[in-house]
mmCIF file of C-alpha atoms in Angstrom:
data_model
loop_
_atom_site.group_PDB
_atom_site.id
_atom_site.type_symbol
_atom_site.label_atom_id
_atom_site.label_comp_id
_atom_site.label_asym_id
_atom_site.label_seq_id
_atom_site.Cartn_x
_atom_site.Cartn_y
_atom_site.Cartn_z
ATOM 1 C CA MET A 54 -199.956 -9.395 -51.435
ATOM 2 C CA SER A 55 -196.293 -10.219 -50.900
ATOM 3 C CA LEU A 56 -194.876 -13.731 -50.810
ATOM 4 C CA VAL A 57 -194.116 -13.384 -47.102
ATOM 5 C CA GLU A 58 -197.724 -12.366 -46.410
ATOM 6 C CA LEU A 59 -199.114 -15.210 -48.533
ATOM 7 C CA ILE A 60 -197.095 -17.780 -46.576
ATOM 8 C CA ALA A 61 -198.155 -16.203 -43.275
ATOM 9 C CA GLN A 62 -201.843 -16.433 -44.218
ATOM 10 C CA ALA A 63 -201.900 -19.771 -46.070
ATOM 11 C CA ASP A 64 -203.829 -22.720 -44.686
ATOM 12 C CA GLU A 65 -202.418 -26.211 -44.162
ATOM 13 C CA ARG A 66 -202.976 -27.344 -47.767
ATOM 14 C CA GLY A 67 -201.597 -24.108 -49.204
ATOM 15 C CA LEU A 68 -198.451 -24.429 -47.115
ATOM 16 C CA ALA A 69 -197.904 -28.056 -48.119
ATOM 17 C CA VAL A 70 -198.396 -27.209 -51.793
ATOM 18 C CA SER A 71 -196.103 -24.182 -51.552
ATOM 19 C CA GLY A 72 -193.231 -26.201 -50.098
ATOM 20 C CA LEU A 73 -193.847 -29.150 -52.404
ATOM 21 C CA ALA A 74 -193.911 -26.923 -55.496
ATOM 22 C CA CYS A 75 -190.527 -25.436 -54.526
ATOM 23 C CA LEU A 76 -189.127 -28.943 -54.081
ATOM 24 C CA ASP A 77 -190.662 -30.122 -57.363
ATOM 25 C CA ARG A 78 -189.041 -27.310 -59.326
ATOM 26 C CA CYS A 79 -185.658 -28.257 -57.828
ATOM 27 C CA VAL A 80 -185.994 -32.054 -58.121
ATOM 28 C CA PRO A 81 -183.644 -32.267 -61.165
ATOM 29 C CA LEU A 82 -180.819 -31.491 -58.736
ATOM 30 C CA LEU A 83 -181.707 -34.667 -56.809
ATOM 31 C CA GLY A 84 -181.646 -36.935 -59.855
ATOM 32 C CA GLY A 85 -185.410 -37.435 -59.817
ATOM 33 C CA ASP A 86 -187.598 -37.753 -62.882
ATOM 34 C CA ASP A 87 -190.649 -35.637 -63.628
ATOM 35 C CA GLU A 88 -193.037 -38.075 -61.927
ATOM 36 C CA VAL A 89 -191.161 -38.809 -58.695
ATOM 37 C CA LEU A 90 -193.169 -36.350 -56.571
ATOM 38 C CA ARG A 91 -196.588 -37.208 -58.016
ATOM 39 C CA PRO A 92 -197.490 -39.391 -54.983
ATOM 40 C CA LEU A 93 -197.058 -36.356 -52.729
ATOM 41 C CA TRP A 94 -199.164 -34.174 -55.019
ATOM 42 C CA ALA A 95 -201.877 -36.857 -54.960
ATOM 43 C CA SER A 96 -201.834 -36.875 -51.160
ATOM 44 C CA LEU A 97 -202.887 -33.197 -51.200
ATOM 45 C CA ALA A 98 -205.873 -33.695 -53.492
ATOM 46 C CA GLU A 99 -209.401 -33.364 -52.179
ATOM 47 C CA GLY A 100 -210.517 -36.682 -50.717
ATOM 48 C CA ALA A 101 -207.028 -37.936 -49.873
ATOM 49 C CA GLY A 102 -206.672 -39.605 -46.483
ATOM 50 C CA PRO A 103 -205.164 -37.673 -43.559
ATOM 51 C CA ASP A 104 -202.203 -40.055 -43.308
ATOM 52 C CA ASP A 105 -201.451 -40.198 -47.052
ATOM 53 C CA TRP A 106 -198.890 -37.395 -46.875
ATOM 54 C CA ALA A 107 -196.646 -39.132 -44.320
ATOM 55 C CA GLY A 108 -196.648 -42.480 -46.132
ATOM 56 C CA ARG A 109 -195.965 -40.994 -49.529
ATOM 57 C CA LEU A 110 -193.289 -38.708 -48.140
ATOM 58 C CA GLU A 111 -191.337 -41.767 -47.008
ATOM 59 C CA GLU A 112 -191.893 -43.383 -50.410
ATOM 60 C CA VAL A 113 -190.506 -40.334 -52.211
ATOM 61 C CA ARG A 114 -187.521 -40.078 -49.874
ATOM 62 C CA GLY A 115 -186.679 -43.690 -50.641
ATOM 63 C CA LYS A 116 -186.849 -43.149 -54.392
ATOM 64 C CA LEU A 117 -184.770 -39.984 -54.355
ATOM 65 C CA GLY A 118 -182.270 -41.576 -51.996
ATOM 66 C CA ALA A 119 -181.846 -44.407 -54.478
ATOM 67 C CA ALA A 120 -181.438 -41.878 -57.301
ATOM 68 C CA ALA A 121 -178.685 -40.110 -55.361
ATOM 69 C CA ALA A 122 -176.917 -43.410 -54.691
ATOM 70 C CA ALA A 123 -177.120 -44.320 -58.384
ATOM 71 C CA ALA A 124 -175.454 -41.007 -59.207
ATOM 72 C CA ASP A 125 -172.481 -42.258 -57.158
ATOM 73 C CA GLY A 126 -172.094 -39.112 -55.093
ATOM 74 C CA ASP A 127 -172.612 -36.588 -57.873
ATOM 75 C CA GLY A 128 -173.405 -33.246 -56.274
ATOM 76 C CA ASP A 129 -171.423 -33.821 -53.085
ATOM 77 C CA GLY A 130 -170.188 -30.406 -51.981
ATOM 78 C CA ASP A 131 -172.650 -28.659 -54.322
ATOM 79 C CA GLU A 132 -174.553 -26.030 -52.342
ATOM 80 C CA ALA A 133 -177.554 -26.087 -54.688
ATOM 81 C CA VAL A 134 -177.897 -29.857 -54.328
ATOM 82 C CA ALA A 135 -177.532 -29.599 -50.548
ATOM 83 C CA LEU A 136 -180.311 -27.005 -50.381
ATOM 84 C CA ALA A 137 -182.632 -29.194 -52.460
ATOM 85 C CA ARG A 138 -181.897 -32.235 -50.289
ATOM 86 C CA ARG A 139 -182.657 -30.224 -47.158
ATOM 87 C CA MET A 140 -186.097 -29.336 -48.520
ATOM 88 C CA LEU A 141 -186.883 -33.035 -48.755
ATOM 89 C CA THR A 142 -185.297 -34.200 -45.511
ATOM 90 C CA THR A 143 -186.926 -31.471 -43.399
ATOM 91 C CA ALA A 144 -190.462 -31.950 -44.755
ATOM 92 C CA PRO A 145 -192.725 -32.604 -41.752
ATOM 93 C CA ALA A 146 -194.575 -35.910 -41.580
ATOM 94 C CA ARG A 147 -197.615 -34.255 -39.993
ATOM 95 C CA ARG A 148 -199.791 -32.085 -42.205
ATOM 96 C CA SER A 149 -200.377 -29.339 -39.683
ATOM 97 C CA ALA A 150 -200.096 -25.617 -40.358
ATOM 98 C CA ALA A 151 -197.815 -25.197 -37.326
ATOM 99 C CA GLU A 152 -195.248 -27.611 -38.781
ATOM 100 C CA LEU A 153 -195.723 -26.797 -42.451
ATOM 101 C CA ARG A 154 -195.423 -23.003 -42.213
ATOM 102 C CA PRO A 155 -191.724 -22.856 -41.258
ATOM 103 C CA TRP A 156 -190.997 -25.591 -43.794
ATOM 104 C CA ALA A 157 -192.774 -23.736 -46.600
ATOM 105 C CA ASP A 158 -190.941 -20.535 -45.693
ATOM 106 C CA ALA A 159 -187.588 -22.332 -45.652
ATOM 107 C CA CYS A 160 -188.344 -24.007 -48.998
ATOM 108 C CA SER A 161 -189.166 -20.609 -50.493
ATOM 109 C CA VAL A 162 -185.825 -19.157 -49.409
ATOM 110 C CA ALA A 163 -183.928 -22.298 -50.457
ATOM 111 C CA ALA A 164 -185.479 -22.329 -53.938
ATOM 112 C CA LEU A 165 -184.567 -18.677 -54.470
ATOM 113 C CA ARG A 166 -181.013 -19.357 -53.299
ATOM 114 C CA ILE A 167 -180.766 -22.339 -55.663
ATOM 115 C CA HIS A 168 -181.841 -20.234 -58.632
ATOM 116 C CA ARG A 169 -179.245 -17.598 -57.706
ATOM 117 C CA LEU A 170 -176.534 -20.235 -57.481
ATOM 118 C CA LEU A 171 -177.460 -21.669 -60.870
ATOM 119 C CA ASP A 172 -177.483 -18.161 -62.296
ATOM 120 C CA GLY A 173 -173.967 -17.575 -60.995
ATOM 121 C CA ALA A 174 -175.102 -14.531 -59.033
ATOM 122 C CA ALA A 175 -174.150 -15.851 -55.595
ATOM 123 C CA ALA A 176 -170.451 -15.735 -56.442
ATOM 124 C CA ARG A 177 -170.735 -11.969 -56.833
ATOM 125 C CA ASP A 178 -172.428 -11.390 -53.454
ATOM 126 C CA ASP A 179 -171.208 -9.403 -50.523
ATOM 127 C CA ASP A 180 -172.131 -11.660 -47.599
ATOM 128 C CA ALA A 181 -172.411 -8.645 -45.312
ATOM 129 C CA ASP A 182 -175.285 -7.263 -47.394
ATOM 130 C CA GLN A 183 -177.654 -10.189 -46.827
ATOM 131 C CA VAL A 184 -180.847 -10.522 -44.808
ATOM 132 C CA GLY A 185 -182.299 -13.907 -43.917
ATOM 133 C CA GLY A 186 -179.877 -15.722 -46.214
ATOM 134 C CA LEU A 187 -180.834 -13.608 -49.224
ATOM 135 C CA PRO A 188 -179.332 -10.457 -50.761
ATOM 136 C CA ARG A 189 -181.051 -7.349 -49.447
ATOM 137 C CA ALA A 190 -182.779 -6.595 -52.776
ATOM 138 C CA LEU A 191 -184.230 -10.109 -53.035
ATOM 139 C CA HIS A 192 -185.286 -10.127 -49.390
ATOM 140 C CA ALA A 193 -187.130 -6.856 -50.003
ATOM 141 C CA ALA A 194 -188.807 -8.194 -53.149
ATOM 142 C CA ARG A 195 -189.974 -11.299 -51.262
ATOM 143 C CA ALA A 196 -191.494 -9.057 -48.585
ATOM 144 C CA GLY A 197 -193.250 -6.898 -51.196
ATOM 145 C CA GLU A 198 -190.931 -3.933 -50.800
ATOM 146 C CA SER A 199 -190.007 -3.685 -54.498
ATOM 147 C CA PRO A 200 -190.127 -0.304 -56.223
ATOM 148 C CA ALA A 201 -193.292 0.983 -57.856
ATOM 149 C CA GLY A 202 -194.396 -1.058 -60.835
ATOM 150 C CA GLY A 203 -193.345 -4.350 -59.260
ATOM 151 C CA ARG A 204 -189.805 -4.224 -60.619
ATOM 152 C CA THR A 205 -187.362 -6.467 -58.822
ATOM 153 C CA GLU A 206 -184.298 -4.269 -59.085
ATOM 154 C CA GLY A 207 -181.025 -6.033 -58.374
ATOM 155 C CA VAL A 208 -182.620 -9.454 -58.965
ATOM 156 C CA SER A 209 -181.735 -11.521 -62.039
ATOM 157 C CA PRO A 210 -184.507 -12.581 -64.465
ATOM 158 C CA LEU A 211 -184.102 -16.254 -63.481
ATOM 159 C CA VAL A 212 -184.603 -15.483 -59.792
ATOM 160 C CA ALA A 213 -187.387 -12.958 -60.408
ATOM 161 C CA ALA A 214 -189.285 -15.607 -62.385
ATOM 162 C CA GLU A 215 -188.929 -18.088 -59.499
ATOM 163 C CA LEU A 216 -190.260 -15.457 -57.104
ATOM 164 C CA ARG A 217 -193.296 -14.916 -59.361
ATOM 165 C CA ARG A 218 -193.929 -18.662 -59.536
ATOM 166 C CA GLN A 219 -193.916 -18.949 -55.751
ATOM 167 C CA VAL A 220 -196.478 -16.166 -55.501
ATOM 168 C CA ALA A 221 -198.601 -17.697 -58.275
ATOM 169 C CA VAL A 222 -198.814 -21.073 -56.510
ATOM 170 C CA LEU A 223 -200.062 -19.546 -53.259
ATOM 171 C CA GLU A 224 -202.473 -17.217 -55.049
ATOM 172 C CA ARG A 225 -204.052 -20.161 -56.891
ATOM 173 C CA LEU A 226 -204.561 -22.087 -53.672
ATOM 174 C CA SER A 227 -205.908 -19.026 -51.876
ATOM 175 C CA ALA A 228 -208.382 -18.230 -54.648
ATOM 176 C CA HIS A 229 -209.514 -21.735 -55.585
ATOM 177 C CA GLY A 230 -208.813 -24.007 -52.628
ATOM 178 C CA PRO A 231 -208.309 -27.692 -53.507
ATOM 179 C CA THR A 232 -209.278 -27.067 -57.129
ATOM 180 C CA GLY A 233 -206.235 -24.801 -57.435
ATOM 181 C CA LEU A 234 -203.954 -27.816 -57.026
ATOM 182 C CA ARG A 235 -203.828 -28.514 -60.757
ATOM 183 C CA GLY A 236 -202.809 -24.944 -61.553
ATOM 184 C CA ALA A 237 -200.120 -25.088 -58.866
ATOM 185 C CA LEU A 238 -198.765 -28.298 -60.379
ATOM 186 C CA GLU A 239 -198.637 -26.674 -63.810
ATOM 187 C CA VAL A 240 -196.616 -23.773 -62.373
ATOM 188 C CA ALA A 241 -194.234 -26.245 -60.721
ATOM 189 C CA THR A 242 -193.858 -28.212 -63.957
ATOM 190 C CA GLU A 243 -192.989 -25.084 -65.915
ATOM 191 C CA GLY A 244 -190.459 -24.085 -63.263
ATOM 192 C CA ARG A 245 -188.876 -27.544 -63.290
ATOM 193 C CA ARG A 246 -188.221 -27.223 -67.030
ATOM 194 C CA VAL A 247 -186.600 -23.830 -66.456
ATOM 195 C CA LEU A 248 -184.396 -25.154 -63.672
ATOM 196 C CA ARG A 249 -183.409 -28.236 -65.666
ATOM 197 C CA ALA A 250 -182.220 -25.936 -68.453
ATOM 198 C CA ALA A 251 -180.304 -23.806 -65.935
ATOM 199 C CA VAL A 252 -178.607 -26.924 -64.538
ATOM 200 C CA SER A 253 -177.626 -27.905 -68.073
ATOM 201 C CA ARG A 254 -176.149 -24.447 -68.757
ATOM 202 C CA ARG A 255 -174.173 -24.592 -65.520
ATOM 203 C CA SER A 256 -172.785 -28.010 -66.444
ATOM 204 C CA ARG A 257 -171.602 -26.644 -69.790
ATOM 205 C CA ARG A 258 -169.907 -23.710 -68.050
ATOM 206 C CA LYS A 259 -168.032 -26.152 -65.800
ATOM 207 C CA ASP A 260 -166.817 -28.285 -68.723
#
């Protein structure tokens, strides 16, 4: 099943986890540490209260806002940072499928765009050959229209790996329900390490 189809069919918890996992992988861009989003992950666990998400979302926004202020404006004008911030600021306070689905979809696209920017691929794009904010080849891969064998032609390894992680998170939640949360967190943690390394490489290229 394609990523687009998985998002379209996911339930409320799957959508929240999908968007949160995208944000978690990109949190190094916001100056957050590896634990800053744990309160939000906890609010999605089985047995968590219905209002936990909203309260912990505000808590996380406060912490990441303080981290940005401490960085003294680092990242201003950086498209990747702006995309990551938008994931956080647009997260819905209500855990309803109707509100979470467009957010999860937007987070998916934003995370892919961030990985392309960090890979340096975006600078080589022809803006006229884009669909939904993504290059045509990546848009097709996201919709499951890749060539036979699952190859993501025209998509860099860094971006292809992010696409696979997004699919893996939703597949775990679909197959295992609440018990798939731990596996989704592990996928997000792995992706965060990859992105942190990509941010470091980009910084060295700028120096």
